[in-house]
Structure formats: C-alpha cells, structure tokens
Amino acid sequence: MTGTLVLAGTPIGDVADAPPRLAAELAAAEVIAAEDTRRLRRLTQALGVHTTGRVVSYFEGNESARTPELVEALTGGARVLLVTDAGMPSVSDPGYRLVAAAVERGVKVTAVPGPSAVLTALAVSGLPVDRFCFEGFLPRKAGERLGRLREVADERRTLVYFEAPHRLDDTLAAMAEAFGAERRAAVCRELTKTYEEVKRGPLKELAEWAAEGVRGEITIVVEGAAERGPAELDPAELVRRVRVREEAGERRKEAIAAVAAEAGLPKREVFDAVVAAKNAAQQDRP
C-alpha cells in the first residue's frame, strides 16, 4: 500500500481563513513538508494544533534533493502533508516536482483547498473573470521581462501576475510599454491582511503611483487585449506580431501562418509585409 500526498492550502493573510480540514490534516500527517518550518510552527500554534509527524523543510533551495526522500516515504505508506508559506502548494510555490514524482510512482495525490491570492485578486479586481491566465512571476532582468510581456500583448484573457514590491514600479512601466499605457489593471496588496489595498487604474497611472514605493505581498491583475479586426492591423503591426512569435521560438513560416490566422488575412499578405519591412531595414543601413 502506498501512502497519500496531501497538498494543503494555507491562509494568504488572515489565519481565520484556514480551511477546517487543515487542522485535522496537520494533526494526522506522518510527515509534514513545509516551505518554512518557523511559519508552520506559528500556524499550528494559531490553530491550536499539536503535530506528531516528522517535520522537514521543503523549499526552492532543497526541492530537487528532498523530493526522492519524500517519495520514498510515500511509497512506504506514509501520509505526507505539503504546506507552503501562503496559498496552494505548487502554484508559484514548491510542490510541482513532488506531485509529478508521486504521480509517476502511482501515489495518490489529493488536496485541502484553501485561500488563493490568484483567485482572490481576480475576484476583487473589477476586471473580467470569465477567462484568465496566470503568469506567475516575471523575469527579473528588464529585457527578459519586457520580452515575456510582449509575448502576451495580444492575449484576450485577463492576466494575473505575482511581483515583489521593490520591482513593482518597473514591472508596471514595462507592462505599460508592452500592453499600452491605457490598459486597465489592478494592483492588489496585502490581501486579507490589516492593510489590504486594491489600486485600480490605467497601467501608466499605476506605474507612477508605484514609483513612490509600495510594500507588502503584491498580485497584479491586467485586462486582456481588446479584439481587433483585420482593418486595424496595418503592415507594421503584422510585422510586430510575427517578430514577437519568432522571439518566442517559432519559425518564421509558422509565425506568419499564425498571425494570418489571428488577423483573418491571407498568409501571403503577412509574408509580403515581413519582406517589405526587411527590405526597408536593409535600405536604411549605411
């Protein structure tokens, strides 16, 4: 008999949001893998839970090395509980490697659903929630960050990001450049905590606001791109879209075909725009 891996959601701020099953799972687990054992101790104290299982650390720095040890415990029949600092394990937190390894070995994986910064921010943002895309953390380097944003500049779904407070102003400025200064967004700060704040507005205004300095846990929700018809896509825009796809790793032929399909145009028209732009660039060279 193999054991069970339990992914347990933990409060993102207010400890009163802890799901009722969390206390029972903490008390029953034979092994508790925690992103931060000190935070785990504070959580169990707040919930009035006495744990009897073995507690081990499981964070980004030791995730790869510790996963085999936890899988061994699972295949040996143990009930292993995985908790991260806040929210659901494996969602921009440690856990994916362990889940994948457990599934591969035929171990049952279940979850204690709990608070999620992604869904909470999305719900209070005031932006469309029928379709959304979670993008996690952006790259720290400015060039890579801007490139990643440009890849999704035409994404119609609402976009959700995590960001560190000291990078918020640069990220919002990059979003304004990639998505357009007037694209609507919401910066959700310290969700469910005492100083919770949701700042809404165009990206340009939010970037100016963030330049003054912002603290706390940050989730950014950005409005998706508006639908644009073929008449709005001039040759320069068609070329830009092809370049974005090429920079993301697509071959030019595939990129041209995809852009043509998006725009509702013949592939030849997009191809001609790309060739014309290439010829113009060569003529401009000294």
PDB file of C-alpha atoms in Angstrom:
ATOM      1  CA  MET A   1       0.000   0.000   0.000  1.00  0.00           C
ATOM      2  CA  THR A   2       1.333   3.392  -0.972  1.00  0.00           C
ATOM      3  CA  GLY A   3       0.658   6.473   1.105  1.00  0.00           C
ATOM      4  CA  THR A   4      -1.048   9.738   0.190  1.00  0.00           C
ATOM      5  CA  LEU A   5       0.338  13.134  -0.705  1.00  0.00           C
ATOM      6  CA  VAL A   6      -1.855  15.945   0.594  1.00  0.00           C
ATOM      7  CA  LEU A   7      -1.385  19.466  -0.769  1.00  0.00           C
ATOM      8  CA  ALA A   8      -2.735  21.821   1.877  1.00  0.00           C
ATOM      9  CA  GLY A   9      -3.762  25.399   1.175  1.00  0.00           C
ATOM     10  CA  THR A  10      -2.792  27.831   3.925  1.00  0.00           C
ATOM     11  CA  PRO A  11      -4.054  31.368   4.683  1.00  0.00           C
ATOM     12  CA  ILE A  12      -2.640  34.157   2.497  1.00  0.00           C
ATOM     13  CA  GLY A  13      -3.056  36.628   5.346  1.00  0.00           C
ATOM     14  CA  ASP A  14      -5.841  36.166   7.856  1.00  0.00           C
ATOM     15  CA  VAL A  15      -5.346  32.919   9.773  1.00  0.00           C
ATOM     16  CA  ALA A  16      -9.117  32.722  10.268  1.00  0.00           C
ATOM     17  CA  ASP A  17      -9.342  31.796   6.565  1.00  0.00           C
ATOM     18  CA  ALA A  18      -7.668  28.431   7.234  1.00  0.00           C
ATOM     19  CA  PRO A  19      -9.907  25.634   5.888  1.00  0.00           C
ATOM     20  CA  PRO A  20     -11.360  23.435   8.672  1.00  0.00           C
ATOM     21  CA  ARG A  21      -9.681  20.294   7.281  1.00  0.00           C
ATOM     22  CA  LEU A  22      -6.237  21.868   7.580  1.00  0.00           C
ATOM     23  CA  ALA A  23      -6.049  21.394  11.356  1.00  0.00           C
ATOM     24  CA  ALA A  24      -7.093  17.749  11.090  1.00  0.00           C
ATOM     25  CA  GLU A  25      -4.557  17.018   8.344  1.00  0.00           C
ATOM     26  CA  LEU A  26      -1.750  18.727  10.278  1.00  0.00           C
ATOM     27  CA  ALA A  27      -2.513  16.574  13.310  1.00  0.00           C
ATOM     28  CA  ALA A  28      -2.778  13.327  11.328  1.00  0.00           C
ATOM     29  CA  ALA A  29       0.174  13.662   8.939  1.00  0.00           C
ATOM     30  CA  GLU A  30       3.097  11.321   9.448  1.00  0.00           C
ATOM     31  CA  VAL A  31       5.406  13.668   7.549  1.00  0.00           C
ATOM     32  CA  ILE A  32       4.912  17.430   7.114  1.00  0.00           C
ATOM     33  CA  ALA A  33       6.985  19.087   4.389  1.00  0.00           C
ATOM     34  CA  ALA A  34       6.974  22.846   4.983  1.00  0.00           C
ATOM     35  CA  GLU A  35       8.399  25.697   2.919  1.00  0.00           C
ATOM     36  CA  ASP A  36       9.304  27.456   6.177  1.00  0.00           C
ATOM     37  CA  THR A  37       9.240  25.389   9.376  1.00  0.00           C
ATOM     38  CA  ARG A  38       9.083  28.546  11.522  1.00  0.00           C
ATOM     39  CA  ARG A  39       5.927  29.717   9.748  1.00  0.00           C
ATOM     40  CA  LEU A  40       4.497  26.241  10.133  1.00  0.00           C
ATOM     41  CA  ARG A  41       5.091  26.447  13.879  1.00  0.00           C
ATOM     42  CA  ARG A  42       3.303  29.804  14.078  1.00  0.00           C
ATOM     43  CA  LEU A  43       0.402  28.426  12.042  1.00  0.00           C
ATOM     44  CA  THR A  44      -0.065  25.341  14.214  1.00  0.00           C
ATOM     45  CA  GLN A  45       0.055  27.494  17.350  1.00  0.00           C
ATOM     46  CA  ALA A  46      -2.578  29.847  15.935  1.00  0.00           C
ATOM     47  CA  LEU A  47      -4.807  26.883  15.043  1.00  0.00           C
ATOM     48  CA  GLY A  48      -4.202  25.142  18.369  1.00  0.00           C
ATOM     49  CA  VAL A  49      -2.899  22.027  16.627  1.00  0.00           C
ATOM     50  CA  HIS A  50      -0.418  19.549  18.097  1.00  0.00           C
ATOM     51  CA  THR A  51       1.554  17.797  15.367  1.00  0.00           C
ATOM     52  CA  THR A  52       3.097  14.368  15.897  1.00  0.00           C
ATOM     53  CA  GLY A  53       4.528  13.781  12.431  1.00  0.00           C
ATOM     54  CA  ARG A  54       8.110  14.359  11.335  1.00  0.00           C
ATOM     55  CA  VAL A  55       8.616  17.915  10.058  1.00  0.00           C
ATOM     56  CA  VAL A  56      11.057  18.573   7.211  1.00  0.00           C
ATOM     57  CA  SER A  57      11.841  21.702   5.231  1.00  0.00           C
ATOM     58  CA  TYR A  58      10.867  21.757   1.555  1.00  0.00           C
ATOM     59  CA  PHE A  59      11.715  24.963  -0.276  1.00  0.00           C
ATOM     60  CA  GLU A  60      13.147  26.097  -3.592  1.00  0.00           C
ATOM     61  CA  GLY A  61      16.733  25.509  -2.493  1.00  0.00           C
ATOM     62  CA  ASN A  62      16.306  21.849  -1.487  1.00  0.00           C
ATOM     63  CA  GLU A  63      13.230  20.834  -3.520  1.00  0.00           C
ATOM     64  CA  SER A  64      15.160  18.694  -6.005  1.00  0.00           C
ATOM     65  CA  ALA A  65      17.255  16.968  -3.355  1.00  0.00           C
ATOM     66  CA  ARG A  66      14.418  16.309  -0.897  1.00  0.00           C
ATOM     67  CA  THR A  67      11.813  15.067  -3.368  1.00  0.00           C
ATOM     68  CA  PRO A  68      13.230  11.476  -3.586  1.00  0.00           C
ATOM     69  CA  GLU A  69      13.201  11.236   0.218  1.00  0.00           C
ATOM     70  CA  LEU A  70       9.533  12.242   0.372  1.00  0.00           C
ATOM     71  CA  VAL A  71       8.598   9.917  -2.479  1.00  0.00           C
ATOM     72  CA  GLU A  72      10.272   7.064  -0.597  1.00  0.00           C
ATOM     73  CA  ALA A  73       8.117   7.879   2.443  1.00  0.00           C
ATOM     74  CA  LEU A  74       5.016   7.942   0.261  1.00  0.00           C
ATOM     75  CA  THR A  75       5.743   4.618  -1.427  1.00  0.00           C
ATOM     76  CA  GLY A  76       6.354   3.223   2.042  1.00  0.00           C
ATOM     77  CA  GLY A  77       2.784   4.061   3.039  1.00  0.00           C
ATOM     78  CA  ALA A  78       3.166   7.427   4.776  1.00  0.00           C
ATOM     79  CA  ARG A  79       0.668  10.268   4.653  1.00  0.00           C
ATOM     80  CA  VAL A  80       2.722  13.304   3.644  1.00  0.00           C
ATOM     81  CA  LEU A  81       1.321  16.817   4.028  1.00  0.00           C
ATOM     82  CA  LEU A  82       2.851  19.621   1.952  1.00  0.00           C
ATOM     83  CA  VAL A  83       2.350  23.227   3.069  1.00  0.00           C
ATOM     84  CA  THR A  84       3.880  26.411   1.733  1.00  0.00           C
ATOM     85  CA  ASP A  85       4.086  29.873   3.284  1.00  0.00           C
ATOM     86  CA  ALA A  86       0.736  31.004   1.883  1.00  0.00           C
ATOM     87  CA  GLY A  87      -1.801  29.718  -0.615  1.00  0.00           C
ATOM     88  CA  MET A  88      -1.754  26.454  -2.525  1.00  0.00           C
ATOM     89  CA  PRO A  89       1.474  24.437  -2.902  1.00  0.00           C
ATOM     90  CA  SER A  90       2.874  24.147  -6.457  1.00  0.00           C
ATOM     91  CA  VAL A  91       1.177  27.388  -7.638  1.00  0.00           C
ATOM     92  CA  SER A  92       4.319  29.538  -7.908  1.00  0.00           C
ATOM     93  CA  ASP A  93       5.425  27.678  -4.769  1.00  0.00           C
ATOM     94  CA  PRO A  94       7.334  24.444  -4.154  1.00  0.00           C
ATOM     95  CA  GLY A  95       5.370  21.294  -4.922  1.00  0.00           C
ATOM     96  CA  TYR A  96       5.272  20.595  -8.643  1.00  0.00           C
ATOM     97  CA  ARG A  97       8.309  18.287  -8.601  1.00  0.00           C
ATOM     98  CA  LEU A  98       6.899  16.266  -5.719  1.00  0.00           C
ATOM     99  CA  VAL A  99       3.458  15.967  -7.300  1.00  0.00           C
ATOM    100  CA  ALA A 100       4.944  14.849 -10.625  1.00  0.00           C
ATOM    101  CA  ALA A 101       7.216  12.300  -8.915  1.00  0.00           C
ATOM    102  CA  ALA A 102       4.363  10.966  -6.777  1.00  0.00           C
ATOM    103  CA  VAL A 103       2.060  10.572  -9.773  1.00  0.00           C
ATOM    104  CA  GLU A 104       4.791   8.751 -11.663  1.00  0.00           C
ATOM    105  CA  ARG A 105       5.101   6.242  -8.809  1.00  0.00           C
ATOM    106  CA  GLY A 106       1.351   5.691  -8.616  1.00  0.00           C
ATOM    107  CA  VAL A 107       0.899   7.564  -5.327  1.00  0.00           C
ATOM    108  CA  LYS A 108      -2.493   9.120  -4.571  1.00  0.00           C
ATOM    109  CA  VAL A 109      -2.399  12.931  -4.594  1.00  0.00           C
ATOM    110  CA  THR A 110      -5.190  14.964  -3.024  1.00  0.00           C
ATOM    111  CA  ALA A 111      -5.645  18.479  -1.686  1.00  0.00           C
ATOM    112  CA  VAL A 112      -7.116  20.550   1.102  1.00  0.00           C
ATOM    113  CA  PRO A 113      -8.454  23.521  -0.891  1.00  0.00           C
ATOM    114  CA  GLY A 114      -7.650  26.858   0.656  1.00  0.00           C
ATOM    115  CA  PRO A 115      -7.192  30.571   0.035  1.00  0.00           C
ATOM    116  CA  SER A 116      -5.563  31.629  -3.228  1.00  0.00           C
ATOM    117  CA  ALA A 117      -4.029  35.025  -3.953  1.00  0.00           C
ATOM    118  CA  VAL A 118      -4.660  34.437  -7.667  1.00  0.00           C
ATOM    119  CA  LEU A 119      -8.412  33.912  -7.340  1.00  0.00           C
ATOM    120  CA  THR A 120      -8.842  36.498  -4.574  1.00  0.00           C
ATOM    121  CA  ALA A 121      -7.116  39.223  -6.584  1.00  0.00           C
ATOM    122  CA  LEU A 122      -9.031  38.280  -9.704  1.00  0.00           C
ATOM    123  CA  ALA A 123     -12.351  38.420  -7.869  1.00  0.00           C
ATOM    124  CA  VAL A 124     -11.795  41.889  -6.362  1.00  0.00           C
ATOM    125  CA  SER A 125     -10.034  43.438  -9.358  1.00  0.00           C
ATOM    126  CA  GLY A 126     -13.170  44.610 -11.149  1.00  0.00           C
ATOM    127  CA  LEU A 127     -11.813  43.155 -14.403  1.00  0.00           C
ATOM    128  CA  PRO A 128     -13.386  40.342 -16.475  1.00  0.00           C
ATOM    129  CA  VAL A 129     -13.146  36.973 -14.699  1.00  0.00           C
ATOM    130  CA  ASP A 130     -14.794  34.620 -17.188  1.00  0.00           C
ATOM    131  CA  ARG A 131     -11.413  33.721 -18.743  1.00  0.00           C
ATOM    132  CA  PHE A 132      -7.996  34.365 -17.215  1.00  0.00           C
ATOM    133  CA  CYS A 133      -4.362  33.336 -17.473  1.00  0.00           C
ATOM    134  CA  PHE A 134      -1.968  33.076 -14.503  1.00  0.00           C
ATOM    135  CA  GLU A 135       1.579  34.091 -15.484  1.00  0.00           C
ATOM    136  CA  GLY A 136       3.308  33.823 -12.087  1.00  0.00           C
ATOM    137  CA  PHE A 137       6.469  35.888 -11.534  1.00  0.00           C
ATOM    138  CA  LEU A 138       8.105  37.733 -14.425  1.00  0.00           C
ATOM    139  CA  PRO A 139      11.866  37.550 -15.088  1.00  0.00           C
ATOM    140  CA  ARG A 140      13.941  39.957 -13.016  1.00  0.00           C
ATOM    141  CA  LYS A 141      16.072  41.255 -15.902  1.00  0.00           C
ATOM    142  CA  ALA A 142      14.453  44.179 -17.714  1.00  0.00           C
ATOM    143  CA  GLY A 143      14.979  42.849 -21.240  1.00  0.00           C
ATOM    144  CA  GLU A 144      13.676  39.382 -20.453  1.00  0.00           C
ATOM    145  CA  ARG A 145      10.719  40.837 -18.573  1.00  0.00           C
ATOM    146  CA  LEU A 146       9.706  43.078 -21.475  1.00  0.00           C
ATOM    147  CA  GLY A 147      10.114  40.190 -23.912  1.00  0.00           C
ATOM    148  CA  ARG A 148       7.844  37.963 -21.837  1.00  0.00           C
ATOM    149  CA  LEU A 149       5.208  40.690 -21.658  1.00  0.00           C
ATOM    150  CA  ARG A 150       5.304  41.274 -25.395  1.00  0.00           C
ATOM    151  CA  GLU A 151       4.606  37.585 -25.939  1.00  0.00           C
ATOM    152  CA  VAL A 152       1.178  38.032 -24.330  1.00  0.00           C
ATOM    153  CA  ALA A 153       0.426  41.574 -25.500  1.00  0.00           C
ATOM    154  CA  ASP A 154      -2.424  40.279 -27.669  1.00  0.00           C
ATOM    155  CA  GLU A 155      -3.777  37.812 -25.085  1.00  0.00           C
ATOM    156  CA  ARG A 156      -7.537  38.339 -24.782  1.00  0.00           C
ATOM    157  CA  ARG A 157      -7.842  36.716 -21.343  1.00  0.00           C
ATOM    158  CA  THR A 158      -7.327  38.665 -18.110  1.00  0.00           C
ATOM    159  CA  LEU A 159      -3.727  38.240 -16.916  1.00  0.00           C
ATOM    160  CA  VAL A 160      -2.628  37.645 -13.317  1.00  0.00           C
ATOM    161  CA  TYR A 161       0.938  38.114 -12.042  1.00  0.00           C
ATOM    162  CA  PHE A 162       2.843  37.929  -8.762  1.00  0.00           C
ATOM    163  CA  GLU A 163       5.513  40.560  -8.132  1.00  0.00           C
ATOM    164  CA  ALA A 164       7.908  41.680  -5.409  1.00  0.00           C
ATOM    165  CA  PRO A 165       7.134  45.171  -4.045  1.00  0.00           C
ATOM    166  CA  HIS A 166      10.585  46.600  -4.876  1.00  0.00           C
ATOM    167  CA  ARG A 167      10.134  45.674  -8.555  1.00  0.00           C
ATOM    168  CA  LEU A 168       6.507  46.764  -8.870  1.00  0.00           C
ATOM    169  CA  ASP A 169       7.117  50.182 -10.457  1.00  0.00           C
ATOM    170  CA  ASP A 170       9.489  48.780 -13.091  1.00  0.00           C
ATOM    171  CA  THR A 171       7.098  45.944 -13.878  1.00  0.00           C
ATOM    172  CA  LEU A 172       4.096  48.250 -14.268  1.00  0.00           C
ATOM    173  CA  ALA A 173       6.140  50.565 -16.500  1.00  0.00           C
ATOM    174  CA  ALA A 174       7.148  47.576 -18.646  1.00  0.00           C
ATOM    175  CA  MET A 175       3.502  46.493 -18.825  1.00  0.00           C
ATOM    176  CA  ALA A 176       2.509  49.978 -19.959  1.00  0.00           C
ATOM    177  CA  GLU A 177       5.131  49.752 -22.712  1.00  0.00           C
ATOM    178  CA  ALA A 178       4.139  46.251 -23.820  1.00  0.00           C
ATOM    179  CA  PHE A 179       0.355  46.445 -23.394  1.00  0.00           C
ATOM    180  CA  GLY A 180      -0.314  50.150 -23.805  1.00  0.00           C
ATOM    181  CA  ALA A 181      -0.419  52.941 -21.217  1.00  0.00           C
ATOM    182  CA  GLU A 182      -4.219  52.934 -21.002  1.00  0.00           C
ATOM    183  CA  ARG A 183      -4.707  49.186 -20.462  1.00  0.00           C
ATOM    184  CA  ARG A 184      -6.684  48.747 -17.231  1.00  0.00           C
ATOM    185  CA  ALA A 185      -5.168  46.903 -14.285  1.00  0.00           C
ATOM    186  CA  ALA A 186      -5.472  46.386 -10.543  1.00  0.00           C
ATOM    187  CA  VAL A 187      -2.643  46.108  -8.029  1.00  0.00           C
ATOM    188  CA  CYS A 188      -3.793  44.022  -5.061  1.00  0.00           C
ATOM    189  CA  ARG A 189      -1.661  44.488  -1.954  1.00  0.00           C
ATOM    190  CA  GLU A 190      -1.707  42.613   1.361  1.00  0.00           C
ATOM    191  CA  LEU A 191      -4.879  40.693   0.505  1.00  0.00           C
ATOM    192  CA  THR A 192      -6.952  39.665   3.574  1.00  0.00           C
ATOM    193  CA  LYS A 193      -4.491  41.446   5.876  1.00  0.00           C
ATOM    194  CA  THR A 194      -4.950  44.563   8.011  1.00  0.00           C
ATOM    195  CA  TYR A 195      -3.643  46.975   5.383  1.00  0.00           C
ATOM    196  CA  GLU A 196      -5.290  45.382   2.357  1.00  0.00           C
ATOM    197  CA  GLU A 197      -5.415  47.730  -0.625  1.00  0.00           C
ATOM    198  CA  VAL A 198      -6.620  47.404  -4.213  1.00  0.00           C
ATOM    199  CA  LYS A 199      -5.389  50.156  -6.524  1.00  0.00           C
ATOM    200  CA  ARG A 200      -7.163  50.274  -9.884  1.00  0.00           C
ATOM    201  CA  GLY A 201      -6.465  52.325 -12.995  1.00  0.00           C
ATOM    202  CA  PRO A 202      -4.563  52.545 -16.305  1.00  0.00           C
ATOM    203  CA  LEU A 203      -1.106  50.968 -16.259  1.00  0.00           C
ATOM    204  CA  LYS A 204       0.635  54.316 -16.737  1.00  0.00           C
ATOM    205  CA  GLU A 205      -1.060  55.805 -13.677  1.00  0.00           C
ATOM    206  CA  LEU A 206      -0.370  52.709 -11.588  1.00  0.00           C
ATOM    207  CA  ALA A 207       3.321  52.826 -12.540  1.00  0.00           C
ATOM    208  CA  GLU A 208       3.523  56.459 -11.394  1.00  0.00           C
ATOM    209  CA  TRP A 209       1.782  55.555  -8.138  1.00  0.00           C
ATOM    210  CA  ALA A 210       4.119  52.612  -7.503  1.00  0.00           C
ATOM    211  CA  ALA A 211       7.207  54.786  -8.094  1.00  0.00           C
ATOM    212  CA  GLU A 212       6.550  56.360  -4.692  1.00  0.00           C
ATOM    213  CA  GLY A 213       7.184  53.000  -3.038  1.00  0.00           C
ATOM    214  CA  VAL A 214       4.866  50.119  -2.181  1.00  0.00           C
ATOM    215  CA  ARG A 215       5.156  47.436   0.486  1.00  0.00           C
ATOM    216  CA  GLY A 216       3.630  44.033   1.068  1.00  0.00           C
ATOM    217  CA  GLU A 217       2.610  40.976  -0.923  1.00  0.00           C
ATOM    218  CA  ILE A 218       1.608  42.006  -4.457  1.00  0.00           C
ATOM    219  CA  THR A 219      -0.688  40.467  -7.070  1.00  0.00           C
ATOM    220  CA  ILE A 220      -1.275  42.306 -10.362  1.00  0.00           C
ATOM    221  CA  VAL A 221      -4.366  41.755 -12.492  1.00  0.00           C
ATOM    222  CA  VAL A 222      -4.300  43.148 -16.049  1.00  0.00           C
ATOM    223  CA  GLU A 223      -7.144  43.488 -18.502  1.00  0.00           C
ATOM    224  CA  GLY A 224      -6.866  41.332 -21.618  1.00  0.00           C
ATOM    225  CA  ALA A 225      -6.296  42.807 -25.052  1.00  0.00           C
ATOM    226  CA  ALA A 226      -9.297  44.171 -26.902  1.00  0.00           C
ATOM    227  CA  GLU A 227     -10.400  42.324 -30.010  1.00  0.00           C
ATOM    228  CA  ARG A 228      -9.112  43.971 -33.138  1.00  0.00           C
ATOM    229  CA  GLY A 229     -10.426  43.380 -36.633  1.00  0.00           C
ATOM    230  CA  PRO A 230      -8.301  42.983 -39.787  1.00  0.00           C
ATOM    231  CA  ALA A 231      -8.785  46.630 -40.765  1.00  0.00           C
ATOM    232  CA  GLU A 232      -6.954  47.747 -37.632  1.00  0.00           C
ATOM    233  CA  LEU A 233      -3.857  45.641 -38.317  1.00  0.00           C
ATOM    234  CA  ASP A 234      -1.564  47.702 -40.513  1.00  0.00           C
ATOM    235  CA  PRO A 235       1.608  46.134 -42.016  1.00  0.00           C
ATOM    236  CA  ALA A 236       3.761  47.393 -39.136  1.00  0.00           C
ATOM    237  CA  GLU A 237       1.513  45.653 -36.600  1.00  0.00           C
ATOM    238  CA  LEU A 238       1.562  42.426 -38.603  1.00  0.00           C
ATOM    239  CA  VAL A 239       5.370  42.524 -38.673  1.00  0.00           C
ATOM    240  CA  ARG A 240       5.498  43.207 -34.930  1.00  0.00           C
ATOM    241  CA  ARG A 241       3.319  40.190 -34.199  1.00  0.00           C
ATOM    242  CA  VAL A 242       5.491  37.946 -36.350  1.00  0.00           C
ATOM    243  CA  ARG A 243       8.628  39.172 -34.551  1.00  0.00           C
ATOM    244  CA  VAL A 244       7.090  38.519 -31.134  1.00  0.00           C
ATOM    245  CA  ARG A 245       6.384  34.931 -32.136  1.00  0.00           C
ATOM    246  CA  GLU A 246       9.869  34.492 -33.601  1.00  0.00           C
ATOM    247  CA  GLU A 247      11.442  35.801 -30.408  1.00  0.00           C
ATOM    248  CA  ALA A 248       9.361  33.229 -28.516  1.00  0.00           C
ATOM    249  CA  GLY A 249      10.957  30.452 -30.599  1.00  0.00           C
ATOM    250  CA  GLU A 250       8.604  29.943 -33.549  1.00  0.00           C
ATOM    251  CA  ARG A 251       9.972  29.572 -37.073  1.00  0.00           C
ATOM    252  CA  ARG A 252       9.131  32.458 -39.380  1.00  0.00           C
ATOM    253  CA  LYS A 253       6.868  30.355 -41.591  1.00  0.00           C
ATOM    254  CA  GLU A 254       4.853  29.191 -38.589  1.00  0.00           C
ATOM    255  CA  ALA A 255       4.726  32.697 -37.119  1.00  0.00           C
ATOM    256  CA  ILE A 256       3.417  34.160 -40.380  1.00  0.00           C
ATOM    257  CA  ALA A 257       0.732  31.487 -40.617  1.00  0.00           C
ATOM    258  CA  ALA A 258      -0.372  32.052 -37.016  1.00  0.00           C
ATOM    259  CA  VAL A 259      -0.534  35.845 -37.399  1.00  0.00           C
ATOM    260  CA  ALA A 260      -2.501  35.494 -40.633  1.00  0.00           C
ATOM    261  CA  ALA A 261      -4.998  33.223 -38.895  1.00  0.00           C
ATOM    262  CA  GLU A 262      -5.364  35.657 -35.980  1.00  0.00           C
ATOM    263  CA  ALA A 263      -5.916  38.600 -38.305  1.00  0.00           C
ATOM    264  CA  GLY A 264      -8.184  36.778 -40.749  1.00  0.00           C
ATOM    265  CA  LEU A 265      -5.839  37.593 -43.627  1.00  0.00           C
ATOM    266  CA  PRO A 266      -4.183  35.541 -46.374  1.00  0.00           C
ATOM    267  CA  LYS A 267      -0.727  34.281 -45.397  1.00  0.00           C
ATOM    268  CA  ARG A 268       0.674  35.987 -48.498  1.00  0.00           C
ATOM    269  CA  GLU A 269      -0.348  39.413 -47.175  1.00  0.00           C
ATOM    270  CA  VAL A 270       1.514  38.883 -43.902  1.00  0.00           C
ATOM    271  CA  PHE A 271       4.508  37.426 -45.738  1.00  0.00           C
ATOM    272  CA  ASP A 272       4.669  40.479 -48.035  1.00  0.00           C
ATOM    273  CA  ALA A 273       4.574  42.815 -45.008  1.00  0.00           C
ATOM    274  CA  VAL A 274       7.510  40.959 -43.414  1.00  0.00           C
ATOM    275  CA  VAL A 275       9.550  41.024 -46.642  1.00  0.00           C
ATOM    276  CA  ALA A 276       8.831  44.730 -47.178  1.00  0.00           C
ATOM    277  CA  ALA A 277       9.964  45.539 -43.631  1.00  0.00           C
ATOM    278  CA  LYS A 278      13.147  43.510 -44.126  1.00  0.00           C
ATOM    279  CA  ASN A 279      13.923  45.316 -47.412  1.00  0.00           C
ATOM    280  CA  ALA A 280      13.268  48.709 -45.841  1.00  0.00           C
ATOM    281  CA  ALA A 281      15.621  47.909 -42.965  1.00  0.00           C
ATOM    282  CA  GLN A 282      18.378  46.879 -45.387  1.00  0.00           C
ATOM    283  CA  GLN A 283      17.981  50.082 -47.420  1.00  0.00           C
ATOM    284  CA  ASP A 284      18.310  52.165 -44.257  1.00  0.00           C
ATOM    285  CA  ARG A 285      21.685  50.655 -43.447  1.00  0.00           C
ATOM    286  CA  PRO A 286      24.685  52.838 -44.354  1.00  0.00           C
TER     287      PRO A 286
END
